[in-house]
Amino acid sequence: SGDVAIAGYLDDGHDTPAIVTRVAGADGHQLWSTLLDAHARPAGVGFDASGDLLIGGDRQLAADQPTALLAAKLDGADGSVRWRDLSAIGSSTAFAVDAAGGILLAGSDGEPGDRPDVVVARWNADGSGAWRRILPPADGTSHQARNVTVADDTVAVGGGIQIGDSRSGFFVLGLAA
């Protein structure tokens, strides 16, 4: 259809919900706009083959509580929520859509100040959780997942590594889809 979807949030310290907007590709007029959960932070949006919108990110559960991974499917015509899942603890920095309309998120599950584990999670097109993988860092390192993509039967995750106080590098890993 050539339409474009954008999502964002305002980190203003209040219960401001995230917003998702679909605009027409032909002339840029707004087709619809939907408010998501308060404290939701979208990491990305994409369309499935039927034109519905998929969104992934995370959401603060409550003050002084961890964040949870957020995956949702919105109706492409009007933005109403078809399904939404907020079941896995973690924060998301990367989003992808697979060929079947499933959602992949990558990020971390650590608390601030910890050496966080890399977390990668996948949802099926119907919103059911397919799997979640926890990848702990090696001793003396910390990892940050920054990208996730899927091709055929492989999920690839990439990001940065901090080794001690002075060295850094990057990692790429493949997981069975």
GROMACS .gro file of C-alpha atoms in nm, residues 41 59-68 89 111-112:
model
   14
   41ARG     CA    1   0.857   0.244   2.464
   59ARG     CA    2   0.685  -0.118   2.904
   60GLN     CA    3   0.764  -0.017   3.262
   61LEU     CA    4   0.541  -0.237   3.478
   62ALA     CA    5   0.524   0.000   3.776
   63ALA     CA    6   0.745   0.249   3.955
   64ASP     CA    7   1.063   0.078   4.078
   65GLN     CA    8   0.967  -0.239   3.889
   66PRO     CA    9   1.139  -0.404   3.590
   67THR     CA   10   1.029  -0.355   3.232
   68ALA     CA   11   0.852  -0.622   3.029
   89ILE     CA   12   1.072  -0.942   3.165
  111GLU     CA   13   1.878  -0.432   3.615
  112PRO     CA   14   2.063  -0.098   3.588
   0.00000   0.00000   0.00000
